[in-house]
PDB file of C-alpha atoms in Angstrom:
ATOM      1  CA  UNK Y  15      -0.692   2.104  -1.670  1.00  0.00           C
ATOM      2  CA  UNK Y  16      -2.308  -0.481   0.024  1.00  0.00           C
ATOM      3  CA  UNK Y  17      -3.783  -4.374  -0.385  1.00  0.00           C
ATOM      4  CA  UNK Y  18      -7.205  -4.957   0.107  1.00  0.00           C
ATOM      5  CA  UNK Y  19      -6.590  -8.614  -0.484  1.00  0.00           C
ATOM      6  CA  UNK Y  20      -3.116 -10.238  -1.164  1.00  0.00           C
ATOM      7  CA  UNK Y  21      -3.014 -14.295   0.149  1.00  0.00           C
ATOM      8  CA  UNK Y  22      -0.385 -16.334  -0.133  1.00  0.00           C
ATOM      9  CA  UNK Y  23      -1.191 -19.699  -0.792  1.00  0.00           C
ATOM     10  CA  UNK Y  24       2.530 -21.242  -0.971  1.00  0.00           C
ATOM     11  CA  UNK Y  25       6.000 -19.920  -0.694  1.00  0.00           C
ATOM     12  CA  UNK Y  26       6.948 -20.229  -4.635  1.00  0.00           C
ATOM     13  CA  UNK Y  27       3.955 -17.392  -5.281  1.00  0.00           C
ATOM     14  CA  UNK Y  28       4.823 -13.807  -5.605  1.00  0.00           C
ATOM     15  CA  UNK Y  29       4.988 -11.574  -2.423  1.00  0.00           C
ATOM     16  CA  UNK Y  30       4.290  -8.091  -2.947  1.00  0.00           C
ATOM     17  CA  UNK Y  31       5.769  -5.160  -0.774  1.00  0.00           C
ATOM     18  CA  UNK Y  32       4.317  -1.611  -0.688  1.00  0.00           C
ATOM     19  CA  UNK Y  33       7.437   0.488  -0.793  1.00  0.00           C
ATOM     20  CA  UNK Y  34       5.709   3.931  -0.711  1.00  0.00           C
ATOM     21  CA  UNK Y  35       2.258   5.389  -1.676  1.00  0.00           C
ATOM     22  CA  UNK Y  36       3.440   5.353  -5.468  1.00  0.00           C
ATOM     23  CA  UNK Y  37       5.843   2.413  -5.773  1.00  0.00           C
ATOM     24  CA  UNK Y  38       4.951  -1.993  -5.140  1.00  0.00           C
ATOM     25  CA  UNK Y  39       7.710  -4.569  -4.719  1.00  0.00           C
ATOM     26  CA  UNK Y  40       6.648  -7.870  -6.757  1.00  0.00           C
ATOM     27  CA  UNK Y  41       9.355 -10.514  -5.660  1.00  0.00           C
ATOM     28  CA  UNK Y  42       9.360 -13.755  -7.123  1.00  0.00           C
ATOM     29  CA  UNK Y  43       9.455 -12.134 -10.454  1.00  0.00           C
ATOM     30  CA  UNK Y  44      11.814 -11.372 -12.717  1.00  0.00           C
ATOM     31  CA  UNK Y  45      12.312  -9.019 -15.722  1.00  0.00           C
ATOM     32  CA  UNK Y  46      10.723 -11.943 -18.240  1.00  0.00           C
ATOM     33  CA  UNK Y  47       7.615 -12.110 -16.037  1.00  0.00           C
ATOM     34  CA  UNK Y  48       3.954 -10.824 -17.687  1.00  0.00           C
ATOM     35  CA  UNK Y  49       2.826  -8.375 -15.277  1.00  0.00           C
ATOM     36  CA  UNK Y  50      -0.566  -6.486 -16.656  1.00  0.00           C
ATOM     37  CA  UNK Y  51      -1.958  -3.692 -14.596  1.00  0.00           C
ATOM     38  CA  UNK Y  52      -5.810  -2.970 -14.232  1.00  0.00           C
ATOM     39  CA  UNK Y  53      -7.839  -0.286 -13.601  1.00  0.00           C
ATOM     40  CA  UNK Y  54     -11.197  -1.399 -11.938  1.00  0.00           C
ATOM     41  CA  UNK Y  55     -13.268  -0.490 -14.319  1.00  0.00           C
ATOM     42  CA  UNK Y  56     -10.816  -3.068 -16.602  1.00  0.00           C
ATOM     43  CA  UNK Y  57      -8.526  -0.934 -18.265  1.00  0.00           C
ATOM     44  CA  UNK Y  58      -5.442  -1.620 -19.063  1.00  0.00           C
ATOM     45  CA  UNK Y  59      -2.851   0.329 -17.575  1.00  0.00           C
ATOM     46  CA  UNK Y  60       0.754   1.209 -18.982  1.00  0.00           C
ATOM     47  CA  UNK Y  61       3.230  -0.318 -16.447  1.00  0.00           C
ATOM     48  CA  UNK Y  62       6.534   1.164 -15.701  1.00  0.00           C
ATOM     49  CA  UNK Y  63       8.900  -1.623 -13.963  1.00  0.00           C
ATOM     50  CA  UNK Y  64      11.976  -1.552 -12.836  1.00  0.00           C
ATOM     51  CA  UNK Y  65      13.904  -4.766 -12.526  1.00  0.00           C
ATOM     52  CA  UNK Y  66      15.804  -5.623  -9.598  1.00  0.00           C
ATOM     53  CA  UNK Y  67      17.795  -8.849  -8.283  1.00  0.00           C
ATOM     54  CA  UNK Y  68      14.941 -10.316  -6.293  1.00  0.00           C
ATOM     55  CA  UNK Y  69      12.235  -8.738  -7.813  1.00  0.00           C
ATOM     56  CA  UNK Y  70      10.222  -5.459 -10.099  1.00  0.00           C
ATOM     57  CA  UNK Y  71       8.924  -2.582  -9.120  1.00  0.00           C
ATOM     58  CA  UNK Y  72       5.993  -0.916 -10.952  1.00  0.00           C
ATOM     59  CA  UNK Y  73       5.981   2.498 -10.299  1.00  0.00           C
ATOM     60  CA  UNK Y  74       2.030   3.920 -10.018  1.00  0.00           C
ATOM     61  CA  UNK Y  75       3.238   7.525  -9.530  1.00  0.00           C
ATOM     62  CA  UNK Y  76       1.449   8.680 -12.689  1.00  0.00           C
ATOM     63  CA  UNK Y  77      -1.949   6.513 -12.110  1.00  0.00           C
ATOM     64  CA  UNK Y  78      -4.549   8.646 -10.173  1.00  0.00           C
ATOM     65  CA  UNK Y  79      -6.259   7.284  -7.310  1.00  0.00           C
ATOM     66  CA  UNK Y  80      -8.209   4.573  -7.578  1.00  0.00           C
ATOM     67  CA  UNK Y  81      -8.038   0.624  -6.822  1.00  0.00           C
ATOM     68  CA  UNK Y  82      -5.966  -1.666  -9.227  1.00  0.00           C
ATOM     69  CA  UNK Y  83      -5.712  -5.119 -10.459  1.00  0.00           C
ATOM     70  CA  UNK Y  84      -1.936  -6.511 -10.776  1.00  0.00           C
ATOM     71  CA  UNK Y  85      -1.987  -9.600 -12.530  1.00  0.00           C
ATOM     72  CA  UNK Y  86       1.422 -11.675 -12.889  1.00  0.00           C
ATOM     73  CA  UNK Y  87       1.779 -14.281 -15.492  1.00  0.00           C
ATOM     74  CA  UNK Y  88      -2.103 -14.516 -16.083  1.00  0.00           C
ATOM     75  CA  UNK Y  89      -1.987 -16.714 -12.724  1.00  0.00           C
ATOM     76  CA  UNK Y  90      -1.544 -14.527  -9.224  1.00  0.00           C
ATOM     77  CA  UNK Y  91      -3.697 -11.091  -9.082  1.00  0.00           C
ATOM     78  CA  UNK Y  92      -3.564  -8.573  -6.322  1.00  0.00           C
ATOM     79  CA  UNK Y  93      -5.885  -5.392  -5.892  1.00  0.00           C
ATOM     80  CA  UNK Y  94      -4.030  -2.885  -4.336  1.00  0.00           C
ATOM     81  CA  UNK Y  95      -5.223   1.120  -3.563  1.00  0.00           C
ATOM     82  CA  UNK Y  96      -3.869   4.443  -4.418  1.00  0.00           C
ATOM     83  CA  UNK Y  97      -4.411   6.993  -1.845  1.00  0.00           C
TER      84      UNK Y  97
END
């Protein structure tokens, strides 16, 4: 997984973290948070997360390759690829 285009525009947005080619690191989210997962073409994807202290983890181990949209709380989006 990587970000084609992730900017951070204070320190109270969310970070993201790639932790491996199938798993991101949102932190400055928590379990409550809406987090929405896009396929380019605008699909909705189903989103596994896994909450942690400082953070979630989607887990994109079952999407196939391709570019993706994550959008938290309808307000920060990211566009990350699956190789």
């Amino acid at each position: 997984v990587s970000s084609i285009d992730t900017k951070l525009e204070n320190k109270n947005m969310v970070r993201i973290v790639y932790t491996d080619h199938c798993t991101v690191r949102l932190l400055g989210v928590d379990a409550t948070s809406l987090i929405q997962v896009y396929a380019l073409d605008g699909r909705r994807m189903g989103v596994s997360l896994l909450p942690l202290s400082e953070g979630v983890v989607i887990d994109l181990a079952a999407y196939p390759t391709g570019i993706y949209l994550i959008n938290v709380n309808n307000q920060q989006t990211f566009k990350i690829i699956k190789s």
